[in-house]
Coordinates of C-alpha atoms in Angstrom, one line a residue:
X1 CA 0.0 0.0 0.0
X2 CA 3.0 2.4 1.0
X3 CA 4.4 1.3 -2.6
X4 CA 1.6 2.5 -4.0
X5 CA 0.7 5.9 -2.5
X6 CA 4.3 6.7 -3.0
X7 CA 4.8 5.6 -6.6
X8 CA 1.4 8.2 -7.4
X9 CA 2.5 12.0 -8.2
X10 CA 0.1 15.0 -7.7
X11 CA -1.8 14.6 -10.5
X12 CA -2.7 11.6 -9.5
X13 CA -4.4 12.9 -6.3
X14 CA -5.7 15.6 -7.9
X15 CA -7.4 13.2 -9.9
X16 CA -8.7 11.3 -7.2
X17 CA -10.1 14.7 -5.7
X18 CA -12.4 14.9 -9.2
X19 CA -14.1 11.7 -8.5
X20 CA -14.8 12.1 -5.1
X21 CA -16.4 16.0 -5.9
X22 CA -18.3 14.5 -8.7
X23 CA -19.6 11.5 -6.3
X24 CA -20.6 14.4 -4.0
X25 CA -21.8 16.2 -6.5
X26 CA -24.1 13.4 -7.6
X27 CA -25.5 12.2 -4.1
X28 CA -26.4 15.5 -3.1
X29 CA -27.7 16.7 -6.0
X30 CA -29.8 13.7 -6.2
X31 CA -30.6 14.0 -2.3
X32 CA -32.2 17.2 -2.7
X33 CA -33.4 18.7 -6.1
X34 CA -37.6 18.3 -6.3
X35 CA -38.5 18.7 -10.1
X36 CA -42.2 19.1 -8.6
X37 CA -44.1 20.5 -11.2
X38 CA -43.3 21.3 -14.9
X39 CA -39.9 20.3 -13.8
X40 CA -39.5 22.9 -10.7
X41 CA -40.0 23.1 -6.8
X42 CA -38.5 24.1 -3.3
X43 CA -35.2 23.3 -5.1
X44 CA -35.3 25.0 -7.9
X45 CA -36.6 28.5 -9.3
X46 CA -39.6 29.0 -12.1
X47 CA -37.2 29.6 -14.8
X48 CA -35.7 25.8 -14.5
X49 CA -39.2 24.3 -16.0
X50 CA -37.6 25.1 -19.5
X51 CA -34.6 22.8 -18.5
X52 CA -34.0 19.3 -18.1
X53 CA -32.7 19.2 -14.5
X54 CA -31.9 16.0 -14.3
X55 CA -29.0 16.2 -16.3
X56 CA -26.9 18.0 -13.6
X57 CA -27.0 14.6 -11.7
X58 CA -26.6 12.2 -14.3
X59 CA -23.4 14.4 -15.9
X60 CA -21.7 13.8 -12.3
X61 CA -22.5 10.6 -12.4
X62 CA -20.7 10.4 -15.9
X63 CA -17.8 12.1 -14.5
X64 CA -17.4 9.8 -11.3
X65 CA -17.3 7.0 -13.7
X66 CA -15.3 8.6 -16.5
X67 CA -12.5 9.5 -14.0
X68 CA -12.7 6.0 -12.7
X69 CA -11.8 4.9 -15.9
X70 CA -9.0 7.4 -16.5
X71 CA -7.4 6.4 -12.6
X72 CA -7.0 2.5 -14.3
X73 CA -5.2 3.8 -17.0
X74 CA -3.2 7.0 -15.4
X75 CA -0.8 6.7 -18.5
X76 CA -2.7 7.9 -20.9
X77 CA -3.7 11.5 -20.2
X78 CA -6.1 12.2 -22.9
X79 CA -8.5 10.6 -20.6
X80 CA -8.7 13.3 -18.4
X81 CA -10.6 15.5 -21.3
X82 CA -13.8 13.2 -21.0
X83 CA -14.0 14.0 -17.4
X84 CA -13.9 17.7 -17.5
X85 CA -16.6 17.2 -20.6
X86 CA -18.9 15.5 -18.1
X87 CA -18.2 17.9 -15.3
X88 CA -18.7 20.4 -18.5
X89 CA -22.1 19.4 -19.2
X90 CA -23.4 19.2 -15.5
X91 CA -22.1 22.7 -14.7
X92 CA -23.5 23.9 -18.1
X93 CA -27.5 22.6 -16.9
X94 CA -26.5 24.2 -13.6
X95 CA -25.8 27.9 -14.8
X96 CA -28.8 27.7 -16.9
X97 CA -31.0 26.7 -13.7
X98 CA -29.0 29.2 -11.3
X99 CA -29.1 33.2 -12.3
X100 CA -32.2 34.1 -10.6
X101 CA -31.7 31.5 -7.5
X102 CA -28.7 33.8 -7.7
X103 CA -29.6 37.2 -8.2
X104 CA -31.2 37.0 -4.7
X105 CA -28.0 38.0 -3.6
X106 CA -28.0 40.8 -4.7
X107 CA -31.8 42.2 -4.7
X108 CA -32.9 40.4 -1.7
X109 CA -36.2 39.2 -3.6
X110 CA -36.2 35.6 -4.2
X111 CA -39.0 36.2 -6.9
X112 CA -38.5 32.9 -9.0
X113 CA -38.5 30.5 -5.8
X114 CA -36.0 28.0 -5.1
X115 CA -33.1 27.2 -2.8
X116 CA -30.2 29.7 -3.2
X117 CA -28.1 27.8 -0.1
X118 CA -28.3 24.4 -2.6
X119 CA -27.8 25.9 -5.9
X120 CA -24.7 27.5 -4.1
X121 CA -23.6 24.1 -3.0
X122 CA -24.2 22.4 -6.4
X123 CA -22.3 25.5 -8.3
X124 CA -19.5 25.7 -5.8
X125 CA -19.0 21.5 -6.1
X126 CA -19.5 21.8 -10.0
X127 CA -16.6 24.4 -10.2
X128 CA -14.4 23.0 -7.7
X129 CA -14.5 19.4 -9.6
X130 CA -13.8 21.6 -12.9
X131 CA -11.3 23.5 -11.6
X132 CA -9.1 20.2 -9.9
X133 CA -9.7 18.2 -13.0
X134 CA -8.6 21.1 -15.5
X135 CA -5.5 21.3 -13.0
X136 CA -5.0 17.6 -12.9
X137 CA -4.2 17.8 -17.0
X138 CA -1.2 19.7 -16.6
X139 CA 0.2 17.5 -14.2
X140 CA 2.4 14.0 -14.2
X141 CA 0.2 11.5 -12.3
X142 CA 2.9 8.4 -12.2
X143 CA 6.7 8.5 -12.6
X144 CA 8.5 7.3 -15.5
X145 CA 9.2 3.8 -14.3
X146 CA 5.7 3.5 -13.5
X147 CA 4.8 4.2 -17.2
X148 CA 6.9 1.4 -18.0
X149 CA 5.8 -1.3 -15.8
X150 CA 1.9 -0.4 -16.7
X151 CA 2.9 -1.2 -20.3
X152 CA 3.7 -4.5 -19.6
X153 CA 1.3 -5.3 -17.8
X154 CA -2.1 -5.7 -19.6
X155 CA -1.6 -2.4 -21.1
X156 CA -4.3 -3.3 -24.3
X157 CA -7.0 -4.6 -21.9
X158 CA -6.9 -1.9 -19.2
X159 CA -6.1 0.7 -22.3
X160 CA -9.7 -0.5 -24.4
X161 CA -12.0 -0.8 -21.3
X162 CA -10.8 2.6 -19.9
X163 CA -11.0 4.1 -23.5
X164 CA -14.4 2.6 -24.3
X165 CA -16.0 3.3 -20.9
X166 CA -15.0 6.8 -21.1
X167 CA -16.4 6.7 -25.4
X168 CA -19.6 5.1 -24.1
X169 CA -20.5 7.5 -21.7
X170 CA -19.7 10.6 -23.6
X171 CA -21.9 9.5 -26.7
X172 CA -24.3 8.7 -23.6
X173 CA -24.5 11.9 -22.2
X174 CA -24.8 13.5 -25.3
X175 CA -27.3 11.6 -26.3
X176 CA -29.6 12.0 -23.2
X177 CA -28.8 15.7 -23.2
X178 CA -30.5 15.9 -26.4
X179 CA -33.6 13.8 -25.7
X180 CA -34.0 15.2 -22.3
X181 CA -33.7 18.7 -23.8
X182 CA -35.9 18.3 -26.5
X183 CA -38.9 16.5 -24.3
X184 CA -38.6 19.3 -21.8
X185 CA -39.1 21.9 -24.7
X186 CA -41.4 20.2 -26.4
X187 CA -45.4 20.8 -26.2
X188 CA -45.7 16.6 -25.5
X189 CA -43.5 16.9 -22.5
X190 CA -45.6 13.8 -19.8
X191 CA -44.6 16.3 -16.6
X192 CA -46.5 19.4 -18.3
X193 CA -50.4 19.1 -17.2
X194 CA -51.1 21.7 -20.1
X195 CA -50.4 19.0 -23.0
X196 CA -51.8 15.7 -24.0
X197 CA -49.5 12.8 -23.7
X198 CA -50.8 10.9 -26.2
X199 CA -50.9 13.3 -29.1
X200 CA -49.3 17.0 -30.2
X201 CA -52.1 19.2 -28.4
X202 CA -53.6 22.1 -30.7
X203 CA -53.3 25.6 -29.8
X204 CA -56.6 27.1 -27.9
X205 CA -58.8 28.5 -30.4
X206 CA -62.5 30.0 -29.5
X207 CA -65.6 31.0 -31.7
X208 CA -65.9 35.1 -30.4
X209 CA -69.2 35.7 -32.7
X210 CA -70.3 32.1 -30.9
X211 CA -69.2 32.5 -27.2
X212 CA -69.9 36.4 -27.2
X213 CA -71.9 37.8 -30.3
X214 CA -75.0 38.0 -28.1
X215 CA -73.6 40.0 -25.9
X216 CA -72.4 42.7 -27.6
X217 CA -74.6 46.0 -27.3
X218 CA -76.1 47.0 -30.9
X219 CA -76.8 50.3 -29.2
X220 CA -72.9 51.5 -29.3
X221 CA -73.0 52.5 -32.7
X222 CA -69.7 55.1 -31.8
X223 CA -67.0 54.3 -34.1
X224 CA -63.5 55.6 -32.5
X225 CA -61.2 55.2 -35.4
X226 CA -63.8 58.2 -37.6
X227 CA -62.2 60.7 -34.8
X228 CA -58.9 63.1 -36.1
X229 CA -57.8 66.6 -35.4
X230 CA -55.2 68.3 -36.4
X231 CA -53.7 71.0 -33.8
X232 CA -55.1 73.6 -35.1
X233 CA -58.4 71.7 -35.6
X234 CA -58.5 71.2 -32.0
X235 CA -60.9 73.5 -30.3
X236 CA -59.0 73.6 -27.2
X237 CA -55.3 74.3 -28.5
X238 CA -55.6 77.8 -27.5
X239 CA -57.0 77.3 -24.3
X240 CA -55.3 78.2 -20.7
X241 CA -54.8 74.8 -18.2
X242 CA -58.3 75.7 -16.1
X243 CA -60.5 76.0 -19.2
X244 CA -58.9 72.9 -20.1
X245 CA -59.3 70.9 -16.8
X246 CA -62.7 72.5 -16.2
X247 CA -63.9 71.2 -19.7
X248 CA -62.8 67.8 -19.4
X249 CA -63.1 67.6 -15.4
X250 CA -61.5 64.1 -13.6
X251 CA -63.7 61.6 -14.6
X252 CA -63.1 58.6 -16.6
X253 CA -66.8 58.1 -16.9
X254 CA -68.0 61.7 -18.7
X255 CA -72.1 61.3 -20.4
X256 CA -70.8 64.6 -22.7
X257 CA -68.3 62.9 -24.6
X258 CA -67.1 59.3 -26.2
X259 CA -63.7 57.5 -25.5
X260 CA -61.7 57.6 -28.6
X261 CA -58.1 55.8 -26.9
X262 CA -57.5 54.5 -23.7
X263 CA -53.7 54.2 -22.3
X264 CA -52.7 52.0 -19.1
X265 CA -49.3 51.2 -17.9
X266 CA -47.2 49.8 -15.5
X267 CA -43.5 50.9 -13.6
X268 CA -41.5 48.8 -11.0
X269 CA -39.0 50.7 -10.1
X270 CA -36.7 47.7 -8.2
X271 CA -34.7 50.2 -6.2
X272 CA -33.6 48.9 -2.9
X273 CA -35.8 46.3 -2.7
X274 CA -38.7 48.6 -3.9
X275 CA -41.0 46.4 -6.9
X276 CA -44.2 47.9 -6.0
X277 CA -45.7 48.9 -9.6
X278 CA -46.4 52.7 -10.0
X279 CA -49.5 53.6 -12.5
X280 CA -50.5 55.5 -15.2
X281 CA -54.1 55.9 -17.2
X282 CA -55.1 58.4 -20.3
X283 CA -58.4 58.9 -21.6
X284 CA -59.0 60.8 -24.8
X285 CA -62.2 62.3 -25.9
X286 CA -64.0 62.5 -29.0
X287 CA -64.1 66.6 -27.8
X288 CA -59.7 66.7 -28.4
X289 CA -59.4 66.4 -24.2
X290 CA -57.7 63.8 -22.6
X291 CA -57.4 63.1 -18.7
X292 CA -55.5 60.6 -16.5
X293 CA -53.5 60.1 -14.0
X294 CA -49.3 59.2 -13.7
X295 CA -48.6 57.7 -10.5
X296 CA -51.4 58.7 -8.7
X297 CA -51.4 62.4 -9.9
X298 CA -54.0 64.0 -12.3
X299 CA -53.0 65.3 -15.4
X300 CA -55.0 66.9 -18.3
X301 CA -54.3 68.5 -22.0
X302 CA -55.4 68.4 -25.5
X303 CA -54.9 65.9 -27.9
X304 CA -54.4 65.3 -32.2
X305 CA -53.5 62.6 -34.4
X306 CA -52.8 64.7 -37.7
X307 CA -50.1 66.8 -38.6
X308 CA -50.4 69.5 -40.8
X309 CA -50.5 68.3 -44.7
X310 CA -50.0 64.8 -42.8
X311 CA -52.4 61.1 -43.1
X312 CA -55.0 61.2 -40.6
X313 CA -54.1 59.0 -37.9
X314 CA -50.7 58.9 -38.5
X315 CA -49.7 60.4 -35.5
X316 CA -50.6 60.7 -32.1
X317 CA -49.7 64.0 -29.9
X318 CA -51.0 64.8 -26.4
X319 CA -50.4 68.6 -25.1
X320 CA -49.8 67.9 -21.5
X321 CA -51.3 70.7 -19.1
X322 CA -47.6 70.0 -16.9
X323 CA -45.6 72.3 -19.6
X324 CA -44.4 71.4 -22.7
X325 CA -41.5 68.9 -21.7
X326 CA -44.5 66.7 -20.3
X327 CA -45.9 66.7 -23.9
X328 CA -46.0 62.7 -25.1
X329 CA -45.7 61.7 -28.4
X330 CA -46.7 58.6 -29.4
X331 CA -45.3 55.3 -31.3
X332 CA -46.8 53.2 -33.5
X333 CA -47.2 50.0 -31.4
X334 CA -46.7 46.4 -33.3
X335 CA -49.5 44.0 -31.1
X336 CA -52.7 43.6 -32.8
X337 CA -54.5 44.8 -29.7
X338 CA -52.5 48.1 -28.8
X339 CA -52.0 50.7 -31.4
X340 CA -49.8 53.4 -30.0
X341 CA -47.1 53.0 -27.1
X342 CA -46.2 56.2 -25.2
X343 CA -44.2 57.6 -22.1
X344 CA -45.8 59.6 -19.4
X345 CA -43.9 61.4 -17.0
X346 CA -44.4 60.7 -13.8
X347 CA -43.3 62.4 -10.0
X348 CA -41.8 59.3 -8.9
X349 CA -37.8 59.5 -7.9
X350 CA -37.6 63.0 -10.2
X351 CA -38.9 62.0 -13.4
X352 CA -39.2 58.7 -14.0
X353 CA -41.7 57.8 -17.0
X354 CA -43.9 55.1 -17.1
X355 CA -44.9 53.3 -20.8
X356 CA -48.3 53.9 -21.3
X357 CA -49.7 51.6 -24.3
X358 CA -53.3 52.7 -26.3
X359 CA -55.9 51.2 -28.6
X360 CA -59.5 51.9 -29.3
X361 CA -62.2 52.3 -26.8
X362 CA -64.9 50.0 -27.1
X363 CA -67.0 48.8 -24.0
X364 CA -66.2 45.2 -22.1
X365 CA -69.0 42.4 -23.0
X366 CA -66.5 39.6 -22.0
X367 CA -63.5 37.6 -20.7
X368 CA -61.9 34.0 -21.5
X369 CA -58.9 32.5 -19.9
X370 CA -56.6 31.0 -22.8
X371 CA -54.6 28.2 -21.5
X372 CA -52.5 27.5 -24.4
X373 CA -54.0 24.6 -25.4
X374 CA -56.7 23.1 -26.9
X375 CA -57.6 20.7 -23.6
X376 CA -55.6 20.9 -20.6
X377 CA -55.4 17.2 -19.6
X378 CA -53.7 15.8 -16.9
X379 CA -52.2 12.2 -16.2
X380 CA -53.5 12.1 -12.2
X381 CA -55.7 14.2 -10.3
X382 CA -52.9 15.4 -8.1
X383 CA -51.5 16.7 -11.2
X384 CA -53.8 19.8 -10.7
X385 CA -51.9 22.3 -8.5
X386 CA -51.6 25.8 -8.0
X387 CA -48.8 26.4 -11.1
X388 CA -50.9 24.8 -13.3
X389 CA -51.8 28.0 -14.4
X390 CA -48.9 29.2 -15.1
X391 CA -48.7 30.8 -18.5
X392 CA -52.5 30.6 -18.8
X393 CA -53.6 34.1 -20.7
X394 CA -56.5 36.2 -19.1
X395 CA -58.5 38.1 -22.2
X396 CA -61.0 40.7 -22.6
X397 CA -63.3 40.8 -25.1
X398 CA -64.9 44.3 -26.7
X399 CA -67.5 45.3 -27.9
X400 CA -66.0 45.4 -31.7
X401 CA -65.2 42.0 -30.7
X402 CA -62.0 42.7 -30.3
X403 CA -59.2 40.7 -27.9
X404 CA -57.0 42.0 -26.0
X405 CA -54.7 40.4 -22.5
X406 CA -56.0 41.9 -19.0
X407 CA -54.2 44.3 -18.0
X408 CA -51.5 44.0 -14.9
X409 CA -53.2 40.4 -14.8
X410 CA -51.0 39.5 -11.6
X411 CA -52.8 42.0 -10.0
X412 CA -56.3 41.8 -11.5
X413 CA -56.6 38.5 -12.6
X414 CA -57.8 35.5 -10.0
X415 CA -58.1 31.9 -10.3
X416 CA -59.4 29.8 -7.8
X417 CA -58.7 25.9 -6.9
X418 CA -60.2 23.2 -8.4
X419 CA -63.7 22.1 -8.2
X420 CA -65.3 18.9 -9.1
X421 CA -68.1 18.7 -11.9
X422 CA -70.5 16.0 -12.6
X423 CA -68.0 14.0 -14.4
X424 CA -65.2 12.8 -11.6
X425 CA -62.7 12.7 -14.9
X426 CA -63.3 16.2 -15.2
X427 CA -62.3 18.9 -12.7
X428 CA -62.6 23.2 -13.6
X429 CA -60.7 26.1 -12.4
X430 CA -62.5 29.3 -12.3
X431 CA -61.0 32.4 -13.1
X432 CA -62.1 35.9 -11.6
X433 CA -61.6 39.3 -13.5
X434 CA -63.2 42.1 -12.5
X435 CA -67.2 40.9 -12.8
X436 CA -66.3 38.3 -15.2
X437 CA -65.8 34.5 -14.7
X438 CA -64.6 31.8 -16.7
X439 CA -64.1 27.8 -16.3
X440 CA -61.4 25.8 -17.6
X441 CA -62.0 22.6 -17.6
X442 CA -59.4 19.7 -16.6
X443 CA -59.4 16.4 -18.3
X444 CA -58.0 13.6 -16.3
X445 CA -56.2 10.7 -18.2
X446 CA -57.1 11.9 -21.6
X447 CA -58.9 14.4 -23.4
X448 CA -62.5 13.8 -24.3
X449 CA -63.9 12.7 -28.4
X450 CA -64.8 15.4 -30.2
X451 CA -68.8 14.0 -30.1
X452 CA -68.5 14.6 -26.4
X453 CA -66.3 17.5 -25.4
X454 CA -68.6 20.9 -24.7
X455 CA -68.8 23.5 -27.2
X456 CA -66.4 26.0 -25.2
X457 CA -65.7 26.3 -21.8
X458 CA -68.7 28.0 -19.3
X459 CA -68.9 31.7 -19.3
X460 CA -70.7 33.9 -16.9
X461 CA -70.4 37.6 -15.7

């Protein structure tokens, strides 16, 4: 035994130190990451559903073998390299799953969930293994006469089954970081609740003139896009700030005038710990007013959408009653919902500006909930927690027919836990926005035949 600790150089130890980190690595990764639900838990942050976090386990477990293999065969070197690939891959999964874990640190929010004491651990093991194997590469891990002796002595044998252990696993590893990848991306993935496992599910669609044509009001005959001025069409350019805010007053619900736009937005400022959202609303009038308010104070002016000589519509201007640096000019805005996109000044920390975003006014008739999919369906009934909404889409419907999301839906928007329904295979979540409700139902096992899944989902306000 003496012989034998003597005869091994650094390197060799250094080696050794690689295996045992990745065993460590292995056991307590293993120990104590919970994939929970859509691949995240108490473990692991949000952001890690879009990763196969298994891999950081199984890629130590590669590299506890693979430097197994290179220890029977310290000679040859080049072995080394398919350690640090597998130590390589684990710590790759791991920085993927770790920023916001991380970024704790330094806000003191842990918004995303997860354990920032065990991704430490698993980043700090993952770098030390790295950084010992890398080291171990540059160093001789058996003397000369050593070298000799293991060429005698079934040099081809130990040679092949180190070299084709460490081959195997590395095509391995690859391999399953592929498939594992691509199944946790994929919309067929068995852990997500929102997808069928036994065929690609279709994207939600819904029939608006079906689900909501009868609701719509044929008395609201105004049409907001037939409203331009020009600035000097505008009957109140010329007026002073208390004509203006007399005329147009502080109500969002005026009986002398028509909405035309309406603007909302939302600011977190994230300073020292601050991630309260700060507010601002515009309404402008088929009269050339607007009103609002930009974190929590009231502001008033004119407004025009034509410049001189210019396309109607193809601008959007509103005179701010502050003074003239608190004018806002609009953007043209790409979503289908929103048409314009705008900054407001606000008096939060001395200026700051909130982005306001506008489209046509026409009145609420409705709501739906998109979850993504066609039918949710789960495999088991305990399947059906809390984040099982997570990514489902809250969305008004106006009077034109129109869709658009609901706005600051992680402040507005409700769902509430699962109810049973006459079929025991079939649970519903209902989801609350403002007066409006909306069940999403919940197939268990699989989803239903066409013949005998409902129309569309129950609708109420």
């Amino acid at each position: 035994m003496m012989k034998f600790i003597k005869s091994k150089k650094l390197g060799y130890w250094f080696m050794v130190a690689t295996a045992i980190l990745s065993l460590v690595l292995f056991v307590v990764y293993l120990a104590t990451y919970e994939p929970g639900q859509f691949g995240h838990g108490h473990t692991m942050p949000n952001s890690a559903a879009s990763y196969a976090t298994e891999l950081v386990w199984i890629w130590a477990l590669f590299a506890f073998l693979a430097q197994l293999a290179a220890l029977a065969a310290p000679e040859h070197k080049w072995l080394e390299i398919v350690v640090i690939g597998c130590i390589g891959g684990a710590l790759f999964v791991e920085i993927q799953l770790c920023p916001t874990v991380l970024a704790a640190l330094a806000t003191g929010v842990a918004y995303e969930g997860g354990s920032l004491e065990l991704h430490l651990t698993y980043l700090i093991l993952n770098l030390l293994a790295l950084a010992i194997g890398v080291a171990s590469c540059f160093m001789d891990s058996i003397g000369d006469e050593e070298k000799e002796e293991l060429k005698k002595t079934f040099a081809m044998p130990r040679f092949a089954g180190a070299a084709g252990l460490a081959g195997v696993l590395a095509i391995v590893g690859i391999v399953l970081s592929s498939s594992l990848g691509a199944a946790q991306s994929g919309p067929n993935n068995a852990n997500d609740p929102t997808a069928s496992s036994e065929a690609p599910a279709k994207k939600f669609a819904i029939d608006l003139q079906a689900e909501f044509g009868d609701k719509v009001d044929p008395n609201y005959t105004f049409d907001p896009t037939s409203v331009h001025f020009t600035k000097e069409s505008n009957p109140h350019s010329e007026d002073a700030t208390s004509a203006i805010q007399s005329a147009v007053g502080s109500s969002y619900e005026r009986s002398d005038a028509n909405l035309v736009y309406c603007f909302e937005g939302a600011y977190a400022e994230g300073w020292q710990g601050d991630y309260s959202k700060h507010y601002a609303y515009l309404y402008l009038w088929d009269d050339g007013l607007y009103n609002g308010e930009s974190n929590g104070t009231k502001i008033y002016g004119y407004w025009y959408d034509t410049e001189d000589g210019g396309e109607e519509g193809a601008t959007l201007v509103m005179v701010d009653n502050r003074g003239r640096d608190n004018d806002m000019v609009c953007s043209v805005n790409t979503s289908k919902f929103y048409k314009w996109v705008t900054e407001v000044k606000s008096t939060l920390n001395n200026g700051r500006t909130i982005k306001a975003f506008g489209y046509y006014y026409y009145p609420v008739i409705g709501f739906y909930v998109d979850p993504g999919v066609d039918y949710v369906v789960v495999e088991k009934e305990e399947d059906i927690t809390d984040s099982i909404t997570l990514g489902w889409t809250g969305t008004r419907v106006l009077n034109n027919l129109t869709t658009g999301s609901v706005f600051d839906a992680a402040a507005n928007l409700r769902f509430g836990s699962k109810q049973d329904t006459d079929d025991p295979n079939v649970k519903k979540i209902t989801a609350t926005w403002k007066s409006y409700t909306w069940d999403t139902m919940i197939y268990i096992g699989s989803a239903p035949a066409a013949e005998e899944a409902p129309a569309s989902p129950a609708a109420a306000e």
